[in-house]
Short mmCIF file of C-alpha atoms in Angstrom, two decimals:
data_model
loop_
_atom_site.label_atom_id
_atom_site.label_comp_id
_atom_site.label_asym_id
_atom_site.label_seq_id
_atom_site.Cartn_x
_atom_site.Cartn_y
_atom_site.Cartn_z
CA UNK A 14 175.70 -8.87 -56.21
CA UNK A 15 178.67 -10.82 -54.28
CA UNK A 16 180.23 -13.78 -53.93
CA UNK A 17 179.12 -14.85 -51.43
CA UNK A 18 175.27 -14.04 -52.65
CA UNK A 19 175.42 -16.02 -55.18
CA UNK A 20 175.84 -19.50 -54.27
CA UNK A 21 173.42 -18.80 -51.74
CA UNK A 22 170.60 -17.29 -54.28
CA UNK A 23 171.46 -21.17 -55.88
CA UNK A 24 170.62 -22.95 -53.36
CA UNK A 25 167.23 -21.28 -53.02
CA UNK A 26 166.33 -21.63 -56.09
CA UNK A 27 166.94 -25.49 -55.90
CA UNK A 28 165.85 -26.46 -51.74
CA UNK A 29 162.29 -26.18 -50.86
CA UNK A 30 160.97 -22.53 -50.85
CA UNK A 31 159.78 -20.64 -47.41
CA UNK A 32 158.12 -17.88 -49.31
CA UNK A 33 154.78 -19.23 -47.72
CA UNK A 34 155.96 -19.98 -44.17
CA UNK A 35 157.62 -16.49 -43.77
CA UNK A 36 155.23 -13.92 -45.16
CA UNK A 37 151.78 -15.86 -43.54
CA UNK A 38 151.92 -16.18 -40.23
CA UNK A 39 148.40 -18.49 -40.37
CA UNK A 40 149.56 -20.63 -42.97
CA UNK A 41 153.07 -20.79 -40.64
CA UNK A 42 150.98 -21.77 -37.72
CA UNK A 43 148.64 -24.44 -38.96
CA UNK A 44 151.94 -26.22 -41.31
CA UNK A 45 153.58 -26.58 -38.06
CA UNK A 46 150.21 -27.70 -36.55
CA UNK A 47 149.98 -31.03 -39.09
CA UNK A 48 153.13 -31.63 -39.35
CA UNK A 49 153.59 -32.71 -35.65
CA UNK A 50 150.21 -33.88 -35.83
CA UNK A 51 151.45 -36.09 -38.40
CA UNK A 52 154.37 -36.78 -37.11
CA UNK A 53 151.94 -38.03 -33.98
CA UNK A 54 149.21 -39.85 -36.04
CA UNK A 55 151.90 -41.77 -37.80
CA UNK A 56 153.59 -42.86 -34.30
CA UNK A 57 149.85 -43.73 -33.31
CA UNK A 58 148.99 -45.47 -36.99
CA UNK A 59 151.77 -48.04 -35.50
CA UNK A 60 151.36 -48.57 -31.40
CA UNK A 61 147.44 -49.25 -32.72
CA UNK A 62 149.11 -51.95 -35.48
CA UNK A 63 151.45 -53.73 -32.79
CA UNK A 64 148.90 -54.02 -30.04
CA UNK A 65 146.27 -55.51 -31.98
CA UNK A 66 149.31 -57.70 -32.76
CA UNK A 67 149.45 -58.34 -29.28
CA UNK A 68 146.01 -59.24 -28.74
CA UNK A 69 145.44 -61.31 -31.46
CA UNK A 70 148.36 -62.53 -32.43
CA UNK A 71 146.29 -62.59 -36.38
CA UNK A 72 147.82 -60.43 -39.09
CA UNK A 73 144.77 -60.78 -40.54
CA UNK A 74 143.63 -58.82 -37.78
CA UNK A 75 146.14 -56.01 -38.01
CA UNK A 76 144.89 -55.86 -41.71
CA UNK A 77 141.18 -54.98 -40.52
CA UNK A 78 142.74 -51.91 -39.26
CA UNK A 79 143.16 -50.62 -42.68
CA UNK A 80 139.79 -51.58 -43.91
CA UNK A 81 138.61 -49.84 -40.80
CA UNK A 82 139.80 -46.20 -41.95
CA UNK A 83 139.74 -47.09 -46.14
CA UNK A 84 135.42 -47.59 -45.49
CA UNK A 85 134.74 -44.03 -43.37
CA UNK A 86 137.43 -42.58 -45.89
CA UNK A 87 135.74 -43.09 -49.09
CA UNK A 88 131.98 -42.83 -46.65
CA UNK A 89 133.33 -39.52 -45.65
CA UNK A 90 135.65 -37.80 -47.81
CA UNK A 91 132.83 -36.49 -50.36
CA UNK A 92 130.15 -35.77 -47.54
CA UNK A 93 133.25 -33.63 -45.44
CA UNK A 94 134.32 -31.24 -48.71
CA UNK A 95 130.29 -31.13 -49.24
CA UNK A 96 130.61 -29.52 -45.09
CA UNK A 97 134.01 -27.87 -45.88
CA UNK A 98 131.56 -25.40 -48.61
CA UNK A 99 128.89 -24.83 -46.40
CA UNK A 100 129.98 -23.89 -42.77
CA UNK A 101 132.73 -22.05 -41.51
CA UNK A 102 135.69 -24.04 -43.09
CA UNK A 103 138.21 -22.29 -39.49
CA UNK A 104 135.25 -23.77 -37.33
CA UNK A 105 134.88 -27.36 -39.26
CA UNK A 106 138.71 -27.66 -39.38
CA UNK A 107 138.56 -27.16 -35.79
CA UNK A 108 135.90 -28.74 -34.29
CA UNK A 109 136.41 -32.09 -36.28
CA UNK A 110 140.82 -31.60 -35.15
CA UNK A 111 139.66 -31.32 -31.37
CA UNK A 112 138.10 -34.74 -32.11
CA UNK A 113 140.52 -35.95 -33.19
CA UNK A 114 142.89 -35.01 -30.06
CA UNK A 115 139.44 -36.41 -27.75
CA UNK A 116 139.68 -40.43 -29.42
CA UNK A 117 143.83 -40.11 -28.65
CA UNK A 118 142.64 -39.69 -25.10
CA UNK A 119 140.43 -42.54 -25.80
CA UNK A 120 143.56 -44.41 -27.05
CA UNK A 121 145.27 -42.95 -23.45
CA UNK A 122 141.97 -44.44 -22.02
CA UNK A 123 142.13 -48.15 -23.37
CA UNK A 124 145.75 -48.42 -22.38
CA UNK A 125 145.29 -47.34 -19.06
CA UNK A 126 143.07 -49.65 -18.40
CA UNK A 127 144.16 -53.05 -20.61
CA UNK A 128 141.26 -53.53 -23.12
CA UNK A 129 142.10 -56.99 -24.23
CA UNK A 130 139.82 -56.37 -26.75
CA UNK A 131 140.36 -55.06 -30.58
CA UNK A 132 136.76 -53.67 -31.47
CA UNK A 133 137.30 -51.05 -29.49
CA UNK A 134 140.54 -50.31 -31.09
CA UNK A 135 138.81 -50.69 -34.76
CA UNK A 136 136.01 -48.39 -33.62
CA UNK A 137 138.24 -45.90 -32.78
CA UNK A 138 140.48 -45.93 -36.02
CA UNK A 139 137.21 -45.78 -37.91
CA UNK A 140 135.82 -42.06 -35.78
CA UNK A 141 139.32 -41.24 -36.38
CA UNK A 142 139.45 -41.76 -40.12
CA UNK A 143 135.69 -39.45 -39.85
CA UNK A 144 137.44 -36.86 -38.66
CA UNK A 145 140.78 -36.69 -41.12
CA UNK A 146 137.87 -36.91 -43.54
CA UNK A 147 135.96 -33.90 -43.19
CA UNK A 148 138.81 -32.25 -41.55
CA UNK A 149 141.06 -32.39 -44.83
CA UNK A 150 138.75 -30.69 -47.51
CA UNK A 151 138.39 -27.70 -44.61
CA UNK A 152 142.37 -27.23 -44.30
CA UNK A 153 143.23 -27.54 -48.04
CA UNK A 154 140.60 -25.37 -49.19
CA UNK A 155 141.92 -22.81 -46.87
CA UNK A 156 145.62 -22.49 -48.16
CA UNK A 157 144.13 -20.37 -51.48
CA UNK A 158 142.37 -18.32 -49.02
CA UNK A 159 145.54 -17.93 -46.72
CA UNK A 160 148.43 -17.51 -49.89
CA UNK A 161 148.24 -15.68 -53.65
CA UNK A 162 148.24 -17.68 -56.20
CA UNK A 163 152.20 -18.06 -56.93
CA UNK A 164 152.63 -19.57 -53.83
CA UNK A 165 150.79 -22.44 -54.33
CA UNK A 166 153.03 -24.95 -55.50
CA UNK A 167 155.14 -24.02 -52.63
CA UNK A 168 153.39 -24.47 -50.37
CA UNK A 169 152.15 -27.99 -51.21
CA UNK A 170 155.86 -28.79 -51.71
CA UNK A 171 155.96 -28.47 -47.93
CA UNK A 172 152.75 -29.99 -47.54
CA UNK A 173 154.49 -33.06 -48.88
CA UNK A 174 157.14 -32.90 -46.64
CA UNK A 175 154.64 -32.81 -43.57
CA UNK A 176 152.67 -35.77 -44.48
CA UNK A 177 156.23 -37.82 -45.90
CA UNK A 178 157.91 -36.47 -42.43
CA UNK A 179 154.90 -38.08 -40.79
CA UNK A 180 155.58 -41.15 -42.78
CA UNK A 181 158.84 -41.95 -42.15
CA UNK A 182 159.30 -39.91 -38.42
CA UNK A 183 156.46 -41.15 -36.87
CA UNK A 184 156.27 -45.29 -36.72
CA UNK A 185 160.26 -44.71 -35.53
CA UNK A 186 159.28 -43.03 -32.64
CA UNK A 187 156.38 -45.06 -32.33
CA UNK A 188 157.78 -48.08 -31.87
CA UNK A 189 160.87 -46.81 -29.83
CA UNK A 190 158.38 -45.35 -27.46
CA UNK A 191 156.20 -48.02 -27.33
CA UNK A 192 159.65 -50.24 -26.89
CA UNK A 193 160.42 -48.15 -24.22
CA UNK A 194 157.76 -46.81 -22.19
CA UNK A 195 154.83 -49.28 -23.82
CA UNK A 196 151.02 -48.02 -25.20
CA UNK A 197 150.38 -45.65 -23.43
CA UNK A 198 153.75 -43.41 -23.70
CA UNK A 199 152.99 -43.18 -27.24
CA UNK A 200 149.12 -42.70 -27.39
CA UNK A 201 149.94 -40.24 -25.14
CA UNK A 202 152.76 -38.23 -26.94
CA UNK A 203 150.56 -38.16 -29.85
CA UNK A 204 147.22 -36.43 -28.06
CA UNK A 205 150.15 -33.92 -26.82
CA UNK A 206 151.14 -33.63 -30.80
CA UNK A 207 147.75 -32.88 -31.40
CA UNK A 208 147.41 -29.90 -29.51
CA UNK A 209 149.74 -28.12 -32.11
CA UNK A 210 147.25 -28.55 -34.52
CA UNK A 211 144.23 -27.54 -31.96
CA UNK A 212 146.05 -24.15 -31.28
CA UNK A 213 146.91 -23.67 -35.02
CA UNK A 214 142.91 -23.77 -36.18
CA UNK A 215 141.96 -22.05 -33.30
CA UNK A 216 144.54 -18.89 -34.47
CA UNK A 217 143.06 -18.99 -38.01
CA UNK A 218 140.48 -16.13 -39.48
CA UNK A 219 136.81 -17.46 -40.13
CA UNK A 220 136.72 -18.80 -43.42
CA UNK A 221 133.06 -18.77 -44.61
CA UNK A 222 133.03 -20.41 -48.58
CA UNK A 223 132.83 -17.92 -50.62
CA UNK A 224 129.49 -18.93 -52.39
CA UNK A 225 128.34 -16.84 -55.35
CA UNK A 226 124.57 -17.22 -55.71
CA UNK A 227 123.07 -16.45 -51.85
CA UNK A 228 126.60 -16.53 -49.41
CA UNK A 229 127.11 -19.05 -46.59
CA UNK A 230 124.97 -20.73 -45.06
CA UNK A 231 123.17 -22.17 -48.39
CA UNK A 232 123.55 -26.40 -48.40
CA UNK A 233 125.93 -27.11 -50.97
CA UNK A 234 125.45 -30.87 -52.27
CA UNK A 235 127.89 -33.45 -53.49
CA UNK A 236 125.91 -33.94 -57.02
CA UNK A 237 126.96 -30.02 -57.77
CA UNK A 238 130.46 -30.87 -57.25
CA UNK A 239 130.47 -34.25 -59.10
CA UNK A 240 128.50 -32.53 -61.89
CA UNK A 241 131.22 -29.41 -62.32
CA UNK A 242 133.98 -31.96 -61.92
CA UNK A 243 132.62 -33.89 -64.85
CA UNK A 244 132.21 -30.04 -67.37
CA UNK A 245 136.19 -29.72 -66.13
CA UNK A 246 138.52 -32.02 -68.60
CA UNK A 247 141.38 -30.29 -66.89
CA UNK A 248 139.98 -31.42 -62.99
CA UNK A 249 139.28 -34.43 -64.43
CA UNK A 250 142.80 -35.08 -65.97
CA UNK A 251 144.94 -35.07 -62.60
CA UNK A 252 142.26 -37.59 -61.15
CA UNK A 253 142.89 -39.89 -64.09
CA UNK A 254 146.11 -39.19 -64.21
CA UNK A 255 146.75 -40.10 -60.30
CA UNK A 256 144.83 -43.00 -60.74
CA UNK A 257 146.87 -44.33 -63.72
CA UNK A 258 149.66 -44.77 -60.91
CA UNK A 259 148.11 -45.54 -58.07
CA UNK A 260 146.24 -48.25 -59.62
CA UNK A 261 148.01 -49.23 -62.16
CA UNK A 262 151.95 -49.24 -61.16
CA UNK A 263 151.83 -49.60 -57.28
CA UNK A 264 154.12 -52.64 -55.94
CA UNK A 265 153.65 -51.71 -51.89
CA UNK A 266 151.63 -55.21 -51.87
CA UNK A 267 154.35 -56.98 -53.67
CA UNK A 268 156.99 -56.06 -51.35
CA UNK A 269 156.75 -58.76 -48.10
CA UNK A 270 157.13 -61.23 -51.63
CA UNK A 271 159.94 -59.05 -53.27
CA UNK A 272 162.45 -59.25 -50.50
CA UNK A 273 162.71 -62.54 -49.97
CA UNK A 274 162.33 -63.98 -54.13
CA UNK A 275 164.36 -61.36 -55.71
CA UNK A 276 166.90 -59.87 -52.52
CA UNK A 277 166.88 -62.93 -50.39
CA UNK A 278 165.92 -60.55 -47.28
CA UNK A 279 163.74 -60.67 -44.77
CA UNK A 280 161.55 -57.92 -42.45
CA UNK A 281 164.30 -55.66 -42.57
CA UNK A 282 164.76 -55.74 -46.10
CA UNK A 283 160.90 -54.71 -46.79
CA UNK A 284 161.51 -51.59 -44.83
CA UNK A 285 163.41 -50.49 -46.67
CA UNK A 286 161.61 -51.72 -49.21
CA UNK A 287 158.92 -49.62 -48.10
CA UNK A 288 161.00 -46.11 -46.89
CA UNK A 289 162.06 -45.31 -50.06
CA UNK A 290 159.81 -44.11 -51.69
CA UNK A 291 159.15 -42.18 -48.71
CA UNK A 292 162.47 -40.89 -48.28
CA UNK A 293 162.52 -39.81 -52.56
CA UNK A 294 158.77 -38.06 -51.81
CA UNK A 295 160.41 -36.15 -49.65
CA UNK A 296 163.81 -35.38 -50.97
CA UNK A 297 161.24 -34.23 -53.82
CA UNK A 298 159.90 -31.32 -51.38
CA UNK A 299 163.26 -31.00 -50.03
CA UNK A 300 165.09 -29.87 -53.16
CA UNK A 301 161.19 -28.85 -54.69
CA UNK A 302 162.65 -24.74 -55.01
CA UNK A 303 161.98 -24.89 -58.91
CA UNK A 304 158.52 -26.02 -59.34
CA UNK A 305 157.92 -22.60 -57.98
CA UNK A 306 159.34 -21.66 -61.96
CA UNK A 307 156.99 -23.89 -63.44
CA UNK A 308 153.97 -22.74 -65.37
CA UNK A 309 152.48 -25.65 -68.04
CA UNK A 310 151.56 -27.60 -64.86
CA UNK A 311 149.43 -30.19 -66.60
CA UNK A 312 152.66 -30.99 -68.95
CA UNK A 313 154.66 -31.38 -65.44
CA UNK A 314 152.03 -33.59 -63.81
CA UNK A 315 151.43 -35.83 -67.02
CA UNK A 316 155.77 -36.17 -67.07
CA UNK A 317 155.33 -36.90 -63.12
CA UNK A 318 152.94 -39.88 -63.24
CA UNK A 319 155.31 -41.09 -66.72
CA UNK A 320 158.23 -41.24 -64.56
CA UNK A 321 156.52 -42.44 -61.73
CA UNK A 322 155.65 -45.60 -64.36
CA UNK A 323 158.85 -46.01 -65.90
CA UNK A 324 160.33 -46.04 -62.44
CA UNK A 325 159.16 -48.66 -61.01
CA UNK A 326 159.34 -50.86 -64.19
CA UNK A 327 162.27 -50.63 -64.16
CA UNK A 328 162.42 -51.68 -60.56
CA UNK A 329 160.60 -54.55 -61.57
CA UNK A 330 163.48 -55.77 -63.86
CA UNK A 331 166.05 -55.17 -61.04
CA UNK A 332 167.66 -57.66 -58.58
CA UNK A 333 170.29 -55.78 -56.82
CA UNK A 334 168.42 -54.28 -53.51
CA UNK A 335 170.39 -50.55 -54.10
CA UNK A 336 169.46 -50.18 -57.25
CA UNK A 337 166.08 -51.52 -56.96
CA UNK A 338 165.92 -48.63 -53.56
CA UNK A 339 166.86 -46.21 -55.70
CA UNK A 340 164.81 -46.43 -58.51
CA UNK A 341 161.96 -46.82 -55.99
CA UNK A 342 163.10 -43.12 -54.33
CA UNK A 343 163.09 -41.66 -58.07
CA UNK A 344 159.22 -42.81 -58.21
CA UNK A 345 158.72 -41.38 -55.18
CA UNK A 346 160.22 -37.89 -56.35
CA UNK A 347 158.16 -38.12 -59.09
CA UNK A 348 154.65 -38.76 -57.06
CA UNK A 349 156.12 -35.27 -55.17
CA UNK A 350 156.29 -33.26 -57.96
CA UNK A 351 152.91 -34.82 -59.54
CA UNK A 352 151.07 -34.40 -56.09
CA UNK A 353 152.57 -30.87 -55.79
CA UNK A 354 150.85 -29.03 -58.76
CA UNK A 355 147.92 -31.58 -58.80
CA UNK A 356 147.21 -29.87 -55.64
CA UNK A 357 147.43 -26.33 -56.60
CA UNK A 358 145.02 -27.33 -59.49
CA UNK A 359 142.14 -27.89 -57.13
CA UNK A 360 143.22 -25.05 -55.61
CA UNK A 361 144.02 -22.32 -58.57
CA UNK A 362 141.10 -23.43 -60.83
CA UNK A 363 138.39 -23.94 -58.79
CA UNK A 364 135.93 -21.62 -57.36
CA UNK A 365 135.97 -21.02 -53.73
CA UNK A 366 132.73 -22.31 -52.81
CA UNK A 367 133.81 -25.48 -54.68
CA UNK A 368 137.27 -26.47 -53.53
CA UNK A 369 135.99 -28.18 -50.10
CA UNK A 370 133.81 -31.08 -52.92
CA UNK A 371 136.62 -30.85 -55.26
CA UNK A 372 139.42 -31.53 -52.32
CA UNK A 373 136.97 -34.81 -50.80
CA UNK A 374 137.04 -36.37 -54.53
CA UNK A 375 140.84 -36.51 -53.52
CA UNK A 376 140.16 -37.45 -50.65
CA UNK A 377 138.64 -40.87 -52.03
CA UNK A 378 141.10 -41.27 -54.84
CA UNK A 379 144.25 -40.90 -52.31
CA UNK A 380 142.50 -43.29 -50.80
CA UNK A 381 141.04 -45.61 -52.65
CA UNK A 382 143.92 -45.88 -55.38
CA UNK A 383 146.25 -47.43 -54.09
CA UNK A 384 144.05 -50.33 -52.47
CA UNK A 385 142.65 -50.63 -55.72
CA UNK A 386 146.65 -51.13 -56.91
CA UNK A 387 147.29 -53.12 -54.01
CA UNK A 388 144.20 -55.79 -54.98
CA UNK A 389 145.53 -55.18 -58.78
CA UNK A 390 149.13 -56.32 -58.27
CA UNK A 391 148.58 -58.86 -55.73
CA UNK A 392 146.01 -61.00 -57.83
CA UNK A 393 148.46 -60.38 -61.20
CA UNK A 394 151.04 -61.91 -59.42
CA UNK A 395 149.00 -65.25 -58.06
CA UNK A 396 148.39 -65.54 -61.80
CA UNK A 397 151.45 -64.37 -63.48
CA UNK A 398 154.78 -63.55 -61.08
CA UNK A 399 155.88 -60.94 -59.16
CA UNK A 400 158.09 -59.23 -62.39
CA UNK A 401 155.14 -59.43 -64.49
CA UNK A 402 153.00 -57.24 -62.05
CA UNK A 403 155.59 -54.38 -60.99
CA UNK A 404 157.06 -53.98 -64.97
CA UNK A 405 153.74 -54.53 -66.49
CA UNK A 406 151.28 -52.19 -63.96
CA UNK A 407 154.86 -49.70 -64.30
CA UNK A 408 154.61 -50.18 -68.52
CA UNK A 409 150.93 -49.92 -68.12
CA UNK A 410 150.64 -46.24 -66.43
CA UNK A 411 152.84 -44.95 -68.88
CA UNK A 412 150.80 -46.17 -71.97
CA UNK A 413 147.80 -44.93 -70.25
CA UNK A 414 149.22 -41.14 -69.48
CA UNK A 415 150.17 -41.18 -72.75
CA UNK A 416 146.64 -42.25 -74.06
CA UNK A 417 145.64 -39.69 -71.95
CA UNK A 418 147.49 -36.82 -73.01
CA UNK A 419 146.25 -38.15 -76.63
CA UNK A 420 142.64 -37.28 -75.69
CA UNK A 421 142.68 -34.25 -73.88
CA UNK A 422 145.81 -32.53 -75.14
CA UNK A 423 144.82 -29.38 -73.89
CA UNK A 424 145.89 -30.81 -70.28
CA UNK A 425 149.15 -30.40 -71.63
CA UNK A 426 148.72 -26.77 -72.61
CA UNK A 427 147.33 -26.07 -69.22
CA UNK A 428 148.96 -22.74 -67.48
CA UNK A 429 149.34 -21.55 -64.02
CA UNK A 430 149.03 -18.03 -65.42
CA UNK A 431 145.60 -18.28 -66.49
CA UNK A 432 144.25 -21.43 -64.77
CA UNK A 433 140.79 -23.13 -66.57
CA UNK A 434 139.43 -26.01 -65.08
#
């Protein structure tokens, strides 16, 4: 090996593994389409919030947007997973993406006619959540069919980069576009972005569920999926550990409070606190090349969730803004590691005929866990102090993960070379 090749090989072991993008044209189109559409969705989320506030002048009305999306995500998440295990996942993904595209066009129409009521906006947000709840299980279930098992960690790391890029870039672009050209322009750009996802879905091959007991078309039961999960301790642990992090140690709801009380800041300080975990998660994806060499996925999840809790606990003790931002970024990086391996286990250790339903459960946990965490953090901060809520929550997360590891010791021995659910 030449001297110039050695540094290049070393960098390839550190930076994100792009092998899935190089080897699978279908996955490459799907990843690119999702990345573009995530940015568009981030723009629309901010634009809708700004429009609702312009109409009502009420922070409570803006908060209702989250409720309008949460309920459909929870209700239709499980149902969407069952549908994905019944029909051609490519068609389900295509139709649901087309529904999201149509709703983006409807938002354009509301901006053109100058709608001055929030009810239509709430309804569109709720329907967008329904489309997402149907699309996400189908899309996630496809990845294990498009790539070999050894490329799944790299693919899931790339997926985390997609979502975090949308979270960071989308709202920034949305704010600029709304400020310069108004809501109609922001919604129009989102609609154009969705065409990338539509094209990617259209080019995919047919993906009927691989059902051992009678072929595709047989109706998939949500209860069968839950019963399967109830008898598979390793898969249950992926959800339990995530709930430890998202319910016990999720300080997001307290960022506006701690920005003022701890750092003497304002809305800009709150923005930095919100952006820090997302930036850490993005960096975790960028420097994820080493994840593909990890075989003990269960142990990696335990360590990553424990690191999240520890970083949040230390953040609760800091009163220096930049130090606090550093620990929030470290927490975000740990979350990326946990999410990569949790997704990989759900794809590799679950039979194809059940992947949609397990991905539906994943959506419910991801959507509902942080909301419960917001409620718990806010309640504890009100009864005690924000420091108790943040640091205590982080320590509880670490303790909870340790207890789970002691209860189900086989989880730490999970080996990607022999995935056992």
